[in-house]
Amino acid sequence: MTGKGTIAGDSNLTAVEQIKCDRKPNWSSDHAGLRLAVWFPKWPGLANRGEYERRDISFAISDAQDRVVAAGEFEEWAFFWLPEKYLKDDQHIGVPNLRHWCENEADAHDDNSYQAAHTVLRAWGPHERKTDETPFEFGSIVIFDRLRIEAGNVPQSGAVWVLIQKLIDRQFKGKQNCSAMILIKPFPLEYTGDVNSGNAAAFARRRDAMVRLYGARLGARLLDQRDRWLWIRTNDGLPEPRRERRKKAALR
């Protein structure tokens, strides 16, 4: 894909460009004349850490002239089993619980986090009820929240996707930073706040094209039929989600 491509969120690269100017990246990698730079904060120290914590992981991909050709952001949620002496109040429940995360933690942050958490609750809630095991046992839960690509040609676009895959492999599949899954909600930004009966069919076609793109480029699989949430397994031990049943067409 050349030109502009988005998942959701900001329609420009200004925020990441500002980060790029403000501080050095945590790590970087080169490929085909492009450089990937990644920024993220450390998790809070043990004395200041809650059971549920979140952080943003930002990245920018620049060409040889230092022009940003792609940028994006991940939102990472982690559960920490805290020693008893660090438990601050009776709100701490001691073990991960998807409904608690969805309704008390993600919902308090923003609507997109709540939607993602609710999607995880629907998909893995049945497994949790049977086994008391949640995806947090297999690592953090990551939302691929923002992406914009402004590649100048097809080879450059291909190189961008190679670097995004490299970011996922290193940041979320490594022994030190293993996550359970990455969630993606494809949404064409040109329809933000403007999906109506007149353009609903065009919106659906555009969104389905994005679903196919992320499947082809990142191996993302469909998790939710209604909102078209996708997921990428980043820990092989994570159980399969509950499969949604397709609604049968009404008989005429």
GROMACS .gro file of C-alpha atoms in nm:
model
  252
    1MET     CA    1   0.000   0.000   0.000
    2THR     CA    2   0.140   0.337  -0.095
    3GLY     CA    3   0.017   0.675   0.015
    4LYS     CA    4  -0.174   0.711   0.340
    5GLY     CA    5  -0.292   0.422   0.552
    6THR     CA    6  -0.440   0.427   0.899
    7ILE     CA    7  -0.565   0.207   1.177
    8ALA     CA    8  -0.725   0.465   1.402
    9GLY     CA    9  -0.647   0.775   1.601
   10ASP     CA   10  -0.458   1.085   1.495
   11SER     CA   11  -0.465   1.191   1.131
   12ASN     CA   12  -0.112   1.335   1.135
   13LEU     CA   13   0.238   1.254   1.257
   14THR     CA   14   0.290   1.566   1.466
   15ALA     CA   15   0.280   1.399   1.809
   16VAL     CA   16   0.538   1.135   1.722
   17GLU     CA   17   0.755   1.389   1.542
   18GLN     CA   18   0.759   1.591   1.866
   19ILE     CA   19   0.869   1.283   2.061
   20LYS     CA   20   1.137   1.229   1.798
   21CYS     CA   21   1.275   1.577   1.867
   22ASP     CA   22   1.245   1.555   2.246
   23ARG     CA   23   1.445   1.246   2.336
   24LYS     CA   24   1.652   0.956   2.211
   25PRO     CA   25   1.471   0.632   2.128
   26ASN     CA   26   1.491   0.327   2.352
   27TRP     CA   27   1.601   0.127   2.050
   28SER     CA   28   1.619   0.154   1.672
   29SER     CA   29   1.661  -0.065   1.366
   30ASP     CA   30   1.740  -0.007   0.997
   31HIS     CA   31   1.602  -0.167   0.683
   32ALA     CA   32   1.615  -0.072   0.314
   33GLY     CA   33   1.716   0.288   0.375
   34LEU     CA   34   1.463   0.346   0.653
   35ARG     CA   35   1.520   0.372   1.027
   36LEU     CA   36   1.271   0.259   1.291
   37ALA     CA   37   1.290   0.438   1.627
   38VAL     CA   38   1.090   0.322   1.931
   39TRP     CA   39   1.011   0.511   2.253
   40PHE     CA   40   0.847   0.386   2.572
   41PRO     CA   41   0.860   0.456   2.947
   42LYS     CA   42   0.967   0.194   3.198
   43TRP     CA   43   0.700   0.038   3.417
   44PRO     CA   44   0.665   0.209   3.757
   45GLY     CA   45   0.890   0.087   4.035
   46LEU     CA   46   0.749  -0.177   4.267
   47ALA     CA   47   0.659   0.068   4.544
   48ASN     CA   48   0.454   0.281   4.301
   49ARG     CA   49   0.314   0.003   4.085
   50GLY     CA   50  -0.052  -0.088   4.067
   51GLU     CA   51  -0.183  -0.429   3.976
   52TYR     CA   52  -0.295  -0.298   3.637
   53GLU     CA   53  -0.060  -0.060   3.459
   54ARG     CA   54  -0.058   0.084   3.108
   55ARG     CA   55   0.199   0.260   2.895
   56ASP     CA   56   0.225   0.401   2.544
   57ILE     CA   57   0.486   0.273   2.301
   58SER     CA   58   0.545   0.517   2.016
   59PHE     CA   59   0.743   0.464   1.698
   60ALA     CA   60   0.852   0.655   1.391
   61ILE     CA   61   1.004   0.534   1.065
   62SER     CA   62   1.220   0.788   0.881
   63ASP     CA   63   1.398   0.794   0.547
   64ALA     CA   64   1.757   0.899   0.474
   65GLN     CA   65   1.648   1.266   0.469
   66ASP     CA   66   1.500   1.223   0.819
   67ARG     CA   67   1.145   1.260   0.686
   68VAL     CA   68   0.892   1.061   0.888
   69VAL     CA   69   0.721   0.823   0.646
   70ALA     CA   70   0.530   0.624   0.908
   71ALA     CA   71   0.444   0.659   1.274
   72GLY     CA   72   0.219   0.494   1.525
   73GLU     CA   73   0.146   0.403   1.883
   74PHE     CA   74   0.072   0.094   2.087
   75GLU     CA   75  -0.108   0.095   2.421
   76GLU     CA   76   0.017  -0.182   2.649
   77TRP     CA   77  -0.174  -0.312   2.953
   78ALA     CA   78  -0.003  -0.539   3.205
   79PHE     CA   79  -0.106  -0.710   3.526
   80PHE     CA   80   0.147  -0.738   3.808
   81TRP     CA   81   0.129  -0.987   4.094
   82LEU     CA   82   0.232  -0.758   4.378
   83PRO     CA   83   0.382  -0.869   4.710
   84GLU     CA   84   0.130  -0.824   4.990
   85LYS     CA   85   0.321  -0.538   5.149
   86TYR     CA   86   0.270  -0.330   4.832
   87LEU     CA   87  -0.108  -0.375   4.815
   88LYS     CA   88  -0.246  -0.029   4.885
   89ASP     CA   89  -0.617  -0.083   4.949
   90ASP     CA   90  -0.903  -0.330   4.921
   91GLN     CA   91  -0.953  -0.251   4.551
   92HIS     CA   92  -0.665  -0.483   4.470
   93ILE     CA   93  -0.806  -0.823   4.391
   94GLY     CA   94  -0.479  -1.017   4.385
   95VAL     CA   95  -0.532  -1.203   4.056
   96PRO     CA   96  -0.619  -1.078   3.707
   97ASN     CA   97  -0.988  -1.057   3.627
   98LEU     CA   98  -1.108  -0.956   3.282
   99ARG     CA   99  -1.432  -0.794   3.397
  100HIS     CA  100  -1.250  -0.591   3.661
  101TRP     CA  101  -0.994  -0.479   3.402
  102CYS     CA  102  -1.266  -0.389   3.153
  103GLU     CA  103  -1.507  -0.205   3.383
  104ASN     CA  104  -1.269  -0.050   3.638
  105GLU     CA  105  -0.938   0.005   3.463
  106ALA     CA  106  -0.982   0.031   3.086
  107ASP     CA  107  -1.313   0.216   3.108
  108ALA     CA  108  -1.153   0.475   3.335
  109HIS     CA  109  -0.887   0.545   3.072
  110ASP     CA  110  -1.083   0.597   2.750
  111ASP     CA  111  -1.354   0.449   2.530
  112ASN     CA  112  -1.118   0.272   2.290
  113SER     CA  113  -0.946   0.092   2.578
  114TYR     CA  114  -1.286  -0.009   2.713
  115GLN     CA  115  -1.397  -0.142   2.373
  116ALA     CA  116  -1.077  -0.343   2.341
  117ALA     CA  117  -1.109  -0.483   2.694
  118HIS     CA  118  -1.474  -0.569   2.638
  119THR     CA  119  -1.381  -0.754   2.319
  120VAL     CA  120  -1.122  -0.956   2.513
  121LEU     CA  121  -1.380  -1.024   2.785
  122ARG     CA  122  -1.629  -1.163   2.532
  123ALA     CA  123  -1.366  -1.373   2.356
  124TRP     CA  124  -1.174  -1.515   2.654
  125GLY     CA  125  -1.433  -1.476   2.932
  126PRO     CA  126  -1.571  -1.830   2.883
  127HIS     CA  127  -1.219  -1.973   2.921
  128GLU     CA  128  -1.166  -1.764   3.235
  129ARG     CA  129  -1.490  -1.891   3.390
  130LYS     CA  130  -1.390  -2.252   3.326
  131THR     CA  131  -1.025  -2.233   3.431
  132ASP     CA  132  -0.974  -1.905   3.625
  133GLU     CA  133  -0.706  -1.834   3.363
  134THR     CA  134  -0.695  -1.503   3.173
  135PRO     CA  135  -0.475  -1.380   2.887
  136PHE     CA  136  -0.276  -1.179   3.143
  137GLU     CA  137  -0.124  -1.510   3.256
  138PHE     CA  138   0.048  -1.516   2.916
  139GLY     CA  139   0.173  -1.157   2.908
  140SER     CA  140   0.050  -0.806   2.852
  141ILE     CA  141  -0.243  -0.712   2.628
  142VAL     CA  142  -0.148  -0.461   2.360
  143ILE     CA  143  -0.370  -0.234   2.151
  144PHE     CA  144  -0.227  -0.115   1.819
  145ASP     CA  145  -0.389   0.222   1.863
  146ARG     CA  146  -0.253   0.449   1.590
  147LEU     CA  147  -0.081   0.409   1.257
  148ARG     CA  148  -0.021   0.639   0.965
  149ILE     CA  149   0.188   0.559   0.659
  150GLU     CA  150   0.301   0.818   0.407
  151ALA     CA  151   0.532   0.608   0.192
  152GLY     CA  152   0.648   0.754  -0.136
  153ASN     CA  153   0.645   0.432  -0.339
  154VAL     CA  154   0.568   0.061  -0.327
  155PRO     CA  155   0.918  -0.057  -0.218
  156GLN     CA  156   0.923   0.200   0.063
  157SER     CA  157   0.578   0.091   0.177
  158GLY     CA  158   0.696  -0.270   0.185
  159ALA     CA  159   0.999  -0.170   0.392
  160VAL     CA  160   0.773   0.011   0.640
  161TRP     CA  161   0.574  -0.307   0.701
  162VAL     CA  162   0.893  -0.509   0.745
  163LEU     CA  163   1.002  -0.267   1.020
  164ILE     CA  164   0.660  -0.274   1.188
  165GLN     CA  165   0.683  -0.654   1.199
  166LYS     CA  166   1.035  -0.625   1.340
  167LEU     CA  167   0.901  -0.392   1.610
  168ILE     CA  168   0.630  -0.643   1.705
  169ASP     CA  169   0.878  -0.931   1.715
  170ARG     CA  170   1.128  -0.750   1.934
  171GLN     CA  171   0.898  -0.549   2.161
  172PHE     CA  172   0.618  -0.798   2.220
  173LYS     CA  173   0.752  -1.146   2.144
  174GLY     CA  174   1.087  -1.135   2.322
  175LYS     CA  175   1.170  -1.325   2.640
  176GLN     CA  176   1.192  -1.003   2.842
  177ASN     CA  177   0.880  -0.828   2.708
  178CYS     CA  178   0.644  -1.106   2.603
  179SER     CA  179   0.283  -1.005   2.553
  180ALA     CA  180  -0.019  -1.230   2.511
  181MET     CA  181  -0.176  -1.060   2.210
  182ILE     CA  182  -0.206  -0.745   2.003
  183LEU     CA  183  -0.551  -0.604   1.923
  184ILE     CA  184  -0.626  -0.393   1.617
  185LYS     CA  185  -0.947  -0.213   1.527
  186PRO     CA  186  -0.923  -0.101   1.163
  187PHE     CA  187  -1.105   0.225   1.107
  188PRO     CA  188  -1.059   0.454   0.805
  189LEU     CA  189  -1.005   0.799   0.950
  190GLU     CA  190  -1.186   0.976   0.670
  191TYR     CA  191  -1.510   0.837   0.819
  192THR     CA  192  -1.448   0.954   1.176
  193GLY     CA  193  -1.776   1.086   1.314
  194ASP     CA  194  -1.939   1.060   0.972
  195VAL     CA  195  -2.068   0.707   0.913
  196ASN     CA  196  -2.430   0.729   0.798
  197SER     CA  197  -2.681   0.543   0.584
  198GLY     CA  198  -2.549   0.712   0.273
  199ASN     CA  199  -2.187   0.601   0.310
  200ALA     CA  200  -2.221   0.289   0.528
  201ALA     CA  201  -2.160   0.050   0.238
  202ALA     CA  202  -1.847   0.236   0.123
  203PHE     CA  203  -1.723   0.249   0.483
  204ALA     CA  204  -1.770  -0.128   0.521
  205ARG     CA  205  -1.578  -0.195   0.198
  206ARG     CA  206  -1.293   0.031   0.306
  207ARG     CA  207  -1.277  -0.127   0.650
  208ASP     CA  208  -1.283  -0.480   0.507
  209ALA     CA  209  -0.993  -0.385   0.279
  210MET     CA  210  -0.799  -0.280   0.590
  211VAL     CA  211  -0.885  -0.611   0.757
  212ARG     CA  212  -0.737  -0.794   0.459
  213LEU     CA  213  -0.430  -0.569   0.461
  214TYR     CA  214  -0.347  -0.634   0.828
  215GLY     CA  215  -0.409  -1.002   0.776
  216ALA     CA  216  -0.166  -1.013   0.485
  217ARG     CA  217   0.100  -0.786   0.639
  218LEU     CA  218   0.089  -0.882   1.007
  219GLY     CA  219  -0.096  -1.213   1.020
  220ALA     CA  220  -0.385  -1.055   1.210
  221ARG     CA  221  -0.701  -1.264   1.246
  222LEU     CA  222  -1.061  -1.156   1.287
  223LEU     CA  223  -1.179  -1.165   1.648
  224ASP     CA  224  -1.506  -0.973   1.642
  225GLN     CA  225  -1.756  -0.983   1.355
  226ARG     CA  226  -1.948  -0.669   1.447
  227ASP     CA  227  -1.671  -0.416   1.507
  228ARG     CA  228  -1.407  -0.608   1.308
  229TRP     CA  229  -1.150  -0.622   1.587
  230LEU     CA  230  -0.843  -0.820   1.486
  231TRP     CA  231  -0.589  -1.001   1.700
  232ILE     CA  232  -0.232  -1.122   1.669
  233ARG     CA  233  -0.115  -1.400   1.899
  234THR     CA  234   0.224  -1.305   2.045
  235ASN     CA  235   0.248  -1.590   2.298
  236ASP     CA  236   0.197  -1.939   2.157
  237GLY     CA  237   0.057  -2.060   2.488
  238LEU     CA  238  -0.246  -1.829   2.475
  239PRO     CA  239  -0.565  -2.035   2.426
  240GLU     CA  240  -0.786  -1.976   2.125
  241PRO     CA  241  -1.071  -1.729   2.181
  242ARG     CA  242  -1.434  -1.825   2.178
  243ARG     CA  243  -1.552  -1.843   1.821
  244GLU     CA  244  -1.845  -1.618   1.735
  245ARG     CA  245  -2.133  -1.783   1.561
  246ARG     CA  246  -2.236  -1.618   1.238
  247LYS     CA  247  -2.599  -1.514   1.239
  248LYS     CA  248  -2.801  -1.700   0.980
  249ALA     CA  249  -2.983  -1.492   0.725
  250ALA     CA  250  -3.356  -1.468   0.788
  251LEU     CA  251  -3.570  -1.695   0.573
  252ARG     CA  252  -3.783  -1.517   0.320
   0.00000   0.00000   0.00000
